[in-house]
């Protein structure tokens, strides 16, 4: 408890340097995500809309500095949602910073992904050049058929009643998710994405909570929505994704890597 109070006072001292000056406000960085998360959670419970927006903005910048792009974009989105644009004291300068930095980070992520795709594509192309024409033609039609079939199956789950049910629940966080809801989602994933369980839980021994996190990330729910569905903090979700990366794929890395592998 004393440590938490110390964290809050440290954060408030930091903010007192930055909140009154836009240039200083732009330069605020918090060393480590623990302090930034504590600050954001404190303002979510006790702060004004401007302070809530600032708390998520600082947390977003902290994640960006750590290289956690998905977490950063998620926090920028939360910061935008906190802004009360109808209020006369709305900090529009900060809101503009949130918009511009989120856009810049998204562009950097897209460019980075695009560059990697070009490199991988080039290697694949060079490899394919060594494949005999006859084998290429023989494999081409089945591959196209499988790809189209997978695309059709994935579209079907996004049109299913249970997926739409979870989308509705994401907009109404006070509604509880029943065991029947989870069972229906699991059945839909097994039906429309039959290879998914083989990929993440071939022996059917994964904990229900971990498999539910895997399903939600595979279905491209936002990380904030996943945390809300699972009733855990963003920090806990961050840790669980790192642990699942190791246990499922035997890789020690960042949670973003787990998300990318799950969504392949």
mmCIF file of C-alpha atoms in Angstrom:
data_model
loop_
_atom_site.group_PDB
_atom_site.id
_atom_site.type_symbol
_atom_site.label_atom_id
_atom_site.label_comp_id
_atom_site.label_asym_id
_atom_site.label_seq_id
_atom_site.Cartn_x
_atom_site.Cartn_y
_atom_site.Cartn_z
ATOM 1 C CA UNK A 1 0.000 0.000 0.000
ATOM 2 C CA UNK A 2 2.837 2.403 0.919
ATOM 3 C CA UNK A 3 4.618 1.567 -2.306
ATOM 4 C CA UNK A 4 1.471 2.305 -4.324
ATOM 5 C CA UNK A 5 1.026 5.683 -2.587
ATOM 6 C CA UNK A 6 4.662 6.483 -3.312
ATOM 7 C CA UNK A 7 4.111 5.657 -6.960
ATOM 8 C CA UNK A 8 1.077 7.931 -7.148
ATOM 9 C CA UNK A 9 2.912 10.827 -5.531
ATOM 10 C CA UNK A 10 5.849 10.321 -7.872
ATOM 11 C CA UNK A 11 3.482 10.399 -10.838
ATOM 12 C CA UNK A 12 1.704 13.502 -9.583
ATOM 13 C CA UNK A 13 5.039 15.238 -9.119
ATOM 14 C CA UNK A 14 5.948 14.324 -12.672
ATOM 15 C CA UNK A 15 2.645 15.644 -13.968
ATOM 16 C CA UNK A 16 3.017 18.898 -12.095
ATOM 17 C CA UNK A 17 6.042 19.573 -14.277
ATOM 18 C CA UNK A 18 4.244 18.757 -17.498
ATOM 19 C CA UNK A 19 0.544 19.531 -17.274
ATOM 20 C CA UNK A 20 0.925 23.289 -17.259
ATOM 21 C CA UNK A 21 3.164 23.506 -20.314
ATOM 22 C CA UNK A 22 2.401 21.893 -23.641
ATOM 23 C CA UNK A 23 6.045 21.501 -24.642
ATOM 24 C CA UNK A 24 6.891 19.798 -21.344
ATOM 25 C CA UNK A 25 3.730 17.731 -21.659
ATOM 26 C CA UNK A 26 4.897 16.411 -25.035
ATOM 27 C CA UNK A 27 8.219 15.300 -23.523
ATOM 28 C CA UNK A 28 6.853 13.372 -20.511
ATOM 29 C CA UNK A 29 8.194 9.823 -20.370
ATOM 30 C CA UNK A 30 7.891 7.388 -17.470
ATOM 31 C CA UNK A 31 10.728 4.883 -16.858
ATOM 32 C CA UNK A 32 9.102 1.451 -17.028
ATOM 33 C CA UNK A 33 5.528 0.418 -17.639
ATOM 34 C CA UNK A 34 4.696 -0.349 -13.970
ATOM 35 C CA UNK A 35 4.741 3.319 -12.987
ATOM 36 C CA UNK A 36 2.880 4.385 -16.135
ATOM 37 C CA UNK A 37 0.191 1.734 -15.590
ATOM 38 C CA UNK A 38 -0.263 2.841 -11.964
ATOM 39 C CA UNK A 39 -0.621 6.440 -13.090
ATOM 40 C CA UNK A 40 -3.167 5.557 -15.769
ATOM 41 C CA UNK A 41 -5.207 3.392 -13.407
ATOM 42 C CA UNK A 42 -5.156 6.119 -10.745
ATOM 43 C CA UNK A 43 -6.489 8.760 -13.138
ATOM 44 C CA UNK A 44 -9.072 6.345 -14.553
ATOM 45 C CA UNK A 45 -10.512 6.125 -11.061
ATOM 46 C CA UNK A 46 -9.935 9.645 -9.766
ATOM 47 C CA UNK A 47 -8.975 12.014 -12.568
ATOM 48 C CA UNK A 48 -10.706 14.433 -14.892
ATOM 49 C CA UNK A 49 -11.157 13.516 -18.582
ATOM 50 C CA UNK A 50 -8.022 15.539 -19.405
ATOM 51 C CA UNK A 51 -6.021 13.709 -16.723
ATOM 52 C CA UNK A 52 -7.368 10.342 -17.871
ATOM 53 C CA UNK A 53 -6.365 11.177 -21.440
ATOM 54 C CA UNK A 54 -2.905 12.225 -20.262
ATOM 55 C CA UNK A 55 -2.483 9.036 -18.214
ATOM 56 C CA UNK A 56 -3.200 6.808 -21.221
ATOM 57 C CA UNK A 57 -1.078 9.071 -23.457
ATOM 58 C CA UNK A 58 1.942 8.636 -21.167
ATOM 59 C CA UNK A 59 1.343 4.882 -20.975
ATOM 60 C CA UNK A 60 1.116 4.741 -24.775
ATOM 61 C CA UNK A 61 4.410 6.600 -25.152
ATOM 62 C CA UNK A 62 6.027 4.300 -22.581
ATOM 63 C CA UNK A 63 4.930 1.214 -24.505
ATOM 64 C CA UNK A 64 6.113 2.797 -27.758
ATOM 65 C CA UNK A 65 9.565 3.386 -26.249
ATOM 66 C CA UNK A 66 9.608 -0.263 -25.142
ATOM 67 C CA UNK A 67 8.815 -1.394 -28.676
ATOM 68 C CA UNK A 68 5.362 -2.735 -27.745
ATOM 69 C CA UNK A 69 3.539 -1.268 -30.725
ATOM 70 C CA UNK A 70 0.180 -3.011 -30.303
ATOM 71 C CA UNK A 71 -0.020 -2.030 -26.612
ATOM 72 C CA UNK A 72 0.920 1.559 -27.504
ATOM 73 C CA UNK A 73 -1.733 1.854 -30.222
ATOM 74 C CA UNK A 74 -4.308 0.413 -27.835
ATOM 75 C CA UNK A 75 -3.459 3.040 -25.203
ATOM 76 C CA UNK A 76 -3.572 5.863 -27.782
ATOM 77 C CA UNK A 77 -7.067 4.667 -28.685
ATOM 78 C CA UNK A 78 -8.072 4.733 -24.994
ATOM 79 C CA UNK A 79 -6.632 8.237 -24.634
ATOM 80 C CA UNK A 80 -8.780 9.469 -27.525
ATOM 81 C CA UNK A 81 -11.844 7.883 -25.951
ATOM 82 C CA UNK A 82 -11.214 9.755 -22.670
ATOM 83 C CA UNK A 83 -11.330 13.182 -24.304
ATOM 84 C CA UNK A 84 -14.496 15.174 -23.561
ATOM 85 C CA UNK A 85 -14.587 17.346 -26.694
ATOM 86 C CA UNK A 86 -17.833 18.990 -25.549
ATOM 87 C CA UNK A 87 -16.130 20.513 -22.496
ATOM 88 C CA UNK A 88 -14.719 24.032 -22.688
ATOM 89 C CA UNK A 89 -11.539 22.972 -20.860
ATOM 90 C CA UNK A 90 -10.848 19.989 -23.138
ATOM 91 C CA UNK A 91 -7.078 19.784 -23.749
ATOM 92 C CA UNK A 92 -7.246 19.868 -27.541
ATOM 93 C CA UNK A 93 -3.492 20.273 -27.855
ATOM 94 C CA UNK A 94 -2.972 16.953 -26.084
ATOM 95 C CA UNK A 95 -5.753 15.361 -28.130
ATOM 96 C CA UNK A 96 -4.017 16.508 -31.313
ATOM 97 C CA UNK A 97 -0.755 14.991 -30.022
ATOM 98 C CA UNK A 98 -2.532 11.720 -29.354
ATOM 99 C CA UNK A 99 -3.952 11.662 -32.894
ATOM 100 C CA UNK A 100 -0.665 12.571 -34.582
ATOM 101 C CA UNK A 101 1.523 10.168 -32.608
ATOM 102 C CA UNK A 102 -0.943 7.296 -33.031
ATOM 103 C CA UNK A 103 -0.996 7.923 -36.775
ATOM 104 C CA UNK A 104 2.815 8.113 -36.930
ATOM 105 C CA UNK A 105 3.202 4.894 -34.945
ATOM 106 C CA UNK A 106 0.666 3.106 -37.160
ATOM 107 C CA UNK A 107 2.543 4.252 -40.272
ATOM 108 C CA UNK A 108 5.856 3.042 -38.823
ATOM 109 C CA UNK A 109 4.295 -0.322 -38.016
ATOM 110 C CA UNK A 110 2.902 -0.609 -41.546
ATOM 111 C CA UNK A 111 6.249 0.320 -43.119
ATOM 112 C CA UNK A 112 8.107 -2.152 -40.918
ATOM 113 C CA UNK A 113 5.673 -4.938 -41.753
ATOM 114 C CA UNK A 114 5.789 -4.035 -45.440
ATOM 115 C CA UNK A 115 9.588 -4.182 -45.492
ATOM 116 C CA UNK A 116 9.588 -7.589 -43.834
ATOM 117 C CA UNK A 117 7.005 -8.845 -46.324
ATOM 118 C CA UNK A 118 9.200 -7.709 -49.221
ATOM 119 C CA UNK A 119 12.242 -9.492 -47.779
ATOM 120 C CA UNK A 120 10.354 -12.704 -47.085
ATOM 121 C CA UNK A 121 8.590 -12.455 -50.446
ATOM 122 C CA UNK A 122 11.919 -12.073 -52.231
ATOM 123 C CA UNK A 123 13.373 -15.141 -50.515
ATOM 124 C CA UNK A 124 10.275 -17.155 -51.309
ATOM 125 C CA UNK A 125 10.407 -16.019 -54.933
ATOM 126 C CA UNK A 126 14.051 -17.064 -55.274
ATOM 127 C CA UNK A 127 13.239 -20.417 -53.731
ATOM 128 C CA UNK A 128 10.310 -20.958 -56.078
ATOM 129 C CA UNK A 129 12.561 -20.335 -59.063
ATOM 130 C CA UNK A 130 14.338 -23.581 -58.216
ATOM 131 C CA UNK A 131 11.148 -25.601 -58.245
ATOM 132 C CA UNK A 132 10.374 -27.581 -61.393
ATOM 133 C CA UNK A 133 7.556 -26.130 -63.515
ATOM 134 C CA UNK A 134 5.640 -29.376 -63.518
ATOM 135 C CA UNK A 135 5.532 -29.583 -59.700
ATOM 136 C CA UNK A 136 4.565 -25.911 -59.480
ATOM 137 C CA UNK A 137 1.604 -26.367 -61.797
ATOM 138 C CA UNK A 138 0.522 -29.543 -60.051
ATOM 139 C CA UNK A 139 0.504 -27.832 -56.647
ATOM 140 C CA UNK A 140 -0.932 -24.502 -57.759
ATOM 141 C CA UNK A 141 -4.596 -25.493 -58.027
ATOM 142 C CA UNK A 142 -4.834 -27.330 -54.663
ATOM 143 C CA UNK A 143 -3.075 -24.427 -52.937
ATOM 144 C CA UNK A 144 -5.432 -21.890 -54.435
ATOM 145 C CA UNK A 145 -8.406 -24.010 -53.491
ATOM 146 C CA UNK A 146 -7.201 -24.401 -49.869
ATOM 147 C CA UNK A 147 -6.499 -20.686 -49.551
ATOM 148 C CA UNK A 148 -9.915 -19.749 -50.892
ATOM 149 C CA UNK A 149 -11.586 -22.329 -48.666
ATOM 150 C CA UNK A 150 -9.767 -21.013 -45.576
ATOM 151 C CA UNK A 151 -10.789 -17.476 -46.467
ATOM 152 C CA UNK A 152 -14.428 -18.520 -46.855
ATOM 153 C CA UNK A 153 -14.363 -20.369 -43.513
ATOM 154 C CA UNK A 154 -12.847 -17.387 -41.710
ATOM 155 C CA UNK A 155 -15.464 -15.045 -43.160
ATOM 156 C CA UNK A 156 -18.181 -17.376 -41.917
ATOM 157 C CA UNK A 157 -17.054 -17.182 -38.301
ATOM 158 C CA UNK A 158 -17.085 -13.375 -38.489
ATOM 159 C CA UNK A 159 -20.698 -13.614 -39.637
ATOM 160 C CA UNK A 160 -21.700 -16.136 -36.968
ATOM 161 C CA UNK A 161 -24.148 -15.317 -34.181
ATOM 162 C CA UNK A 162 -21.639 -16.068 -31.428
ATOM 163 C CA UNK A 163 -18.998 -13.734 -32.900
ATOM 164 C CA UNK A 164 -21.570 -10.965 -33.238
ATOM 165 C CA UNK A 165 -22.644 -11.704 -29.659
ATOM 166 C CA UNK A 166 -19.078 -11.095 -28.412
ATOM 167 C CA UNK A 167 -18.830 -7.940 -30.518
ATOM 168 C CA UNK A 168 -21.989 -6.704 -28.803
ATOM 169 C CA UNK A 169 -20.581 -7.648 -25.389
ATOM 170 C CA UNK A 170 -17.426 -5.629 -26.121
ATOM 171 C CA UNK A 171 -19.614 -2.523 -26.381
ATOM 172 C CA UNK A 172 -21.432 -3.307 -23.127
ATOM 173 C CA UNK A 173 -18.717 -4.288 -20.604
ATOM 174 C CA UNK A 174 -21.175 -4.451 -17.712
ATOM 175 C CA UNK A 175 -22.891 -7.470 -19.289
ATOM 176 C CA UNK A 176 -21.472 -10.761 -18.028
ATOM 177 C CA UNK A 177 -20.213 -13.541 -20.295
ATOM 178 C CA UNK A 178 -21.781 -16.879 -19.473
ATOM 179 C CA UNK A 179 -20.208 -20.310 -19.767
ATOM 180 C CA UNK A 180 -22.657 -20.983 -22.608
ATOM 181 C CA UNK A 181 -21.204 -17.971 -24.466
ATOM 182 C CA UNK A 182 -17.678 -19.329 -24.101
ATOM 183 C CA UNK A 183 -18.745 -22.832 -25.125
ATOM 184 C CA UNK A 184 -20.512 -21.465 -28.198
ATOM 185 C CA UNK A 185 -17.415 -19.478 -29.211
ATOM 186 C CA UNK A 186 -15.214 -22.528 -28.754
ATOM 187 C CA UNK A 187 -17.546 -24.649 -30.889
ATOM 188 C CA UNK A 188 -17.565 -21.992 -33.619
ATOM 189 C CA UNK A 189 -13.761 -21.858 -33.685
ATOM 190 C CA UNK A 190 -13.584 -25.659 -33.895
ATOM 191 C CA UNK A 191 -16.090 -25.616 -36.760
ATOM 192 C CA UNK A 192 -14.818 -22.721 -38.860
ATOM 193 C CA UNK A 193 -11.113 -22.812 -37.947
ATOM 194 C CA UNK A 194 -10.506 -26.552 -37.469
ATOM 195 C CA UNK A 195 -6.703 -26.251 -37.551
ATOM 196 C CA UNK A 196 -6.567 -23.652 -34.791
ATOM 197 C CA UNK A 197 -6.802 -26.015 -31.830
ATOM 198 C CA UNK A 198 -4.219 -28.321 -33.399
ATOM 199 C CA UNK A 199 -1.916 -25.319 -33.579
ATOM 200 C CA UNK A 200 -2.243 -24.006 -30.015
ATOM 201 C CA UNK A 201 -3.590 -26.927 -27.958
ATOM 202 C CA UNK A 202 -3.128 -30.248 -29.756
ATOM 203 C CA UNK A 203 -3.299 -32.268 -26.529
ATOM 204 C CA UNK A 204 -6.374 -30.450 -25.134
ATOM 205 C CA UNK A 205 -4.589 -29.712 -21.850
ATOM 206 C CA UNK A 206 -4.472 -25.900 -21.966
ATOM 207 C CA UNK A 207 -6.262 -23.983 -19.213
ATOM 208 C CA UNK A 208 -9.644 -22.573 -20.220
ATOM 209 C CA UNK A 209 -8.501 -19.006 -19.521
ATOM 210 C CA UNK A 210 -5.419 -19.365 -21.739
ATOM 211 C CA UNK A 211 -7.350 -20.945 -24.598
ATOM 212 C CA UNK A 212 -9.965 -18.184 -24.404
ATOM 213 C CA UNK A 213 -7.208 -15.561 -24.691
ATOM 214 C CA UNK A 214 -5.862 -17.414 -27.743
ATOM 215 C CA UNK A 215 -9.314 -17.519 -29.371
ATOM 216 C CA UNK A 216 -10.013 -13.824 -28.792
ATOM 217 C CA UNK A 217 -6.645 -12.742 -30.188
ATOM 218 C CA UNK A 218 -7.115 -15.052 -33.195
ATOM 219 C CA UNK A 219 -10.467 -13.384 -33.852
ATOM 220 C CA UNK A 220 -8.718 -9.988 -33.774
ATOM 221 C CA UNK A 221 -10.410 -8.465 -30.760
ATOM 222 C CA UNK A 222 -8.535 -5.422 -29.419
ATOM 223 C CA UNK A 223 -6.235 -6.119 -26.477
ATOM 224 C CA UNK A 224 -8.346 -3.866 -24.262
ATOM 225 C CA UNK A 225 -11.423 -5.930 -25.200
ATOM 226 C CA UNK A 226 -9.577 -9.191 -24.455
ATOM 227 C CA UNK A 227 -8.560 -7.898 -21.018
ATOM 228 C CA UNK A 228 -12.145 -6.809 -20.316
ATOM 229 C CA UNK A 229 -13.584 -10.166 -21.442
ATOM 230 C CA UNK A 230 -11.112 -12.037 -19.215
ATOM 231 C CA UNK A 231 -11.574 -9.587 -16.305
ATOM 232 C CA UNK A 232 -7.821 -9.019 -15.972
ATOM 233 C CA UNK A 233 -5.616 -5.932 -16.137
ATOM 234 C CA UNK A 234 -3.679 -5.020 -19.299
ATOM 235 C CA UNK A 235 -0.489 -5.764 -17.384
ATOM 236 C CA UNK A 236 -1.697 -9.299 -16.571
ATOM 237 C CA UNK A 237 -2.670 -9.840 -20.212
ATOM 238 C CA UNK A 238 0.781 -8.647 -21.266
ATOM 239 C CA UNK A 239 2.399 -11.265 -18.983
ATOM 240 C CA UNK A 240 0.056 -14.053 -20.084
ATOM 241 C CA UNK A 241 0.831 -13.423 -23.769
ATOM 242 C CA UNK A 242 4.570 -13.644 -23.091
ATOM 243 C CA UNK A 243 4.082 -16.902 -21.185
ATOM 244 C CA UNK A 244 1.895 -18.345 -23.938
ATOM 245 C CA UNK A 245 4.522 -17.453 -26.552
ATOM 246 C CA UNK A 246 6.957 -19.666 -24.630
ATOM 247 C CA UNK A 247 4.552 -22.494 -23.789
ATOM 248 C CA UNK A 248 2.795 -22.732 -27.175
ATOM 249 C CA UNK A 249 5.576 -21.844 -29.631
ATOM 250 C CA UNK A 250 8.673 -22.366 -27.458
ATOM 251 C CA UNK A 251 9.824 -18.818 -28.220
ATOM 252 C CA UNK A 252 11.153 -16.267 -25.748
ATOM 253 C CA UNK A 253 10.090 -12.879 -27.065
ATOM 254 C CA UNK A 254 7.559 -10.081 -27.003
ATOM 255 C CA UNK A 255 3.772 -10.463 -26.725
ATOM 256 C CA UNK A 256 3.399 -8.895 -30.195
ATOM 257 C CA UNK A 257 5.167 -11.957 -31.630
ATOM 258 C CA UNK A 258 2.580 -14.212 -29.992
ATOM 259 C CA UNK A 259 -0.270 -12.164 -31.485
ATOM 260 C CA UNK A 260 1.253 -12.401 -34.969
ATOM 261 C CA UNK A 261 1.770 -16.184 -34.736
ATOM 262 C CA UNK A 262 -1.747 -16.756 -33.388
ATOM 263 C CA UNK A 263 -3.292 -14.733 -36.227
ATOM 264 C CA UNK A 264 -1.352 -16.450 -39.028
#
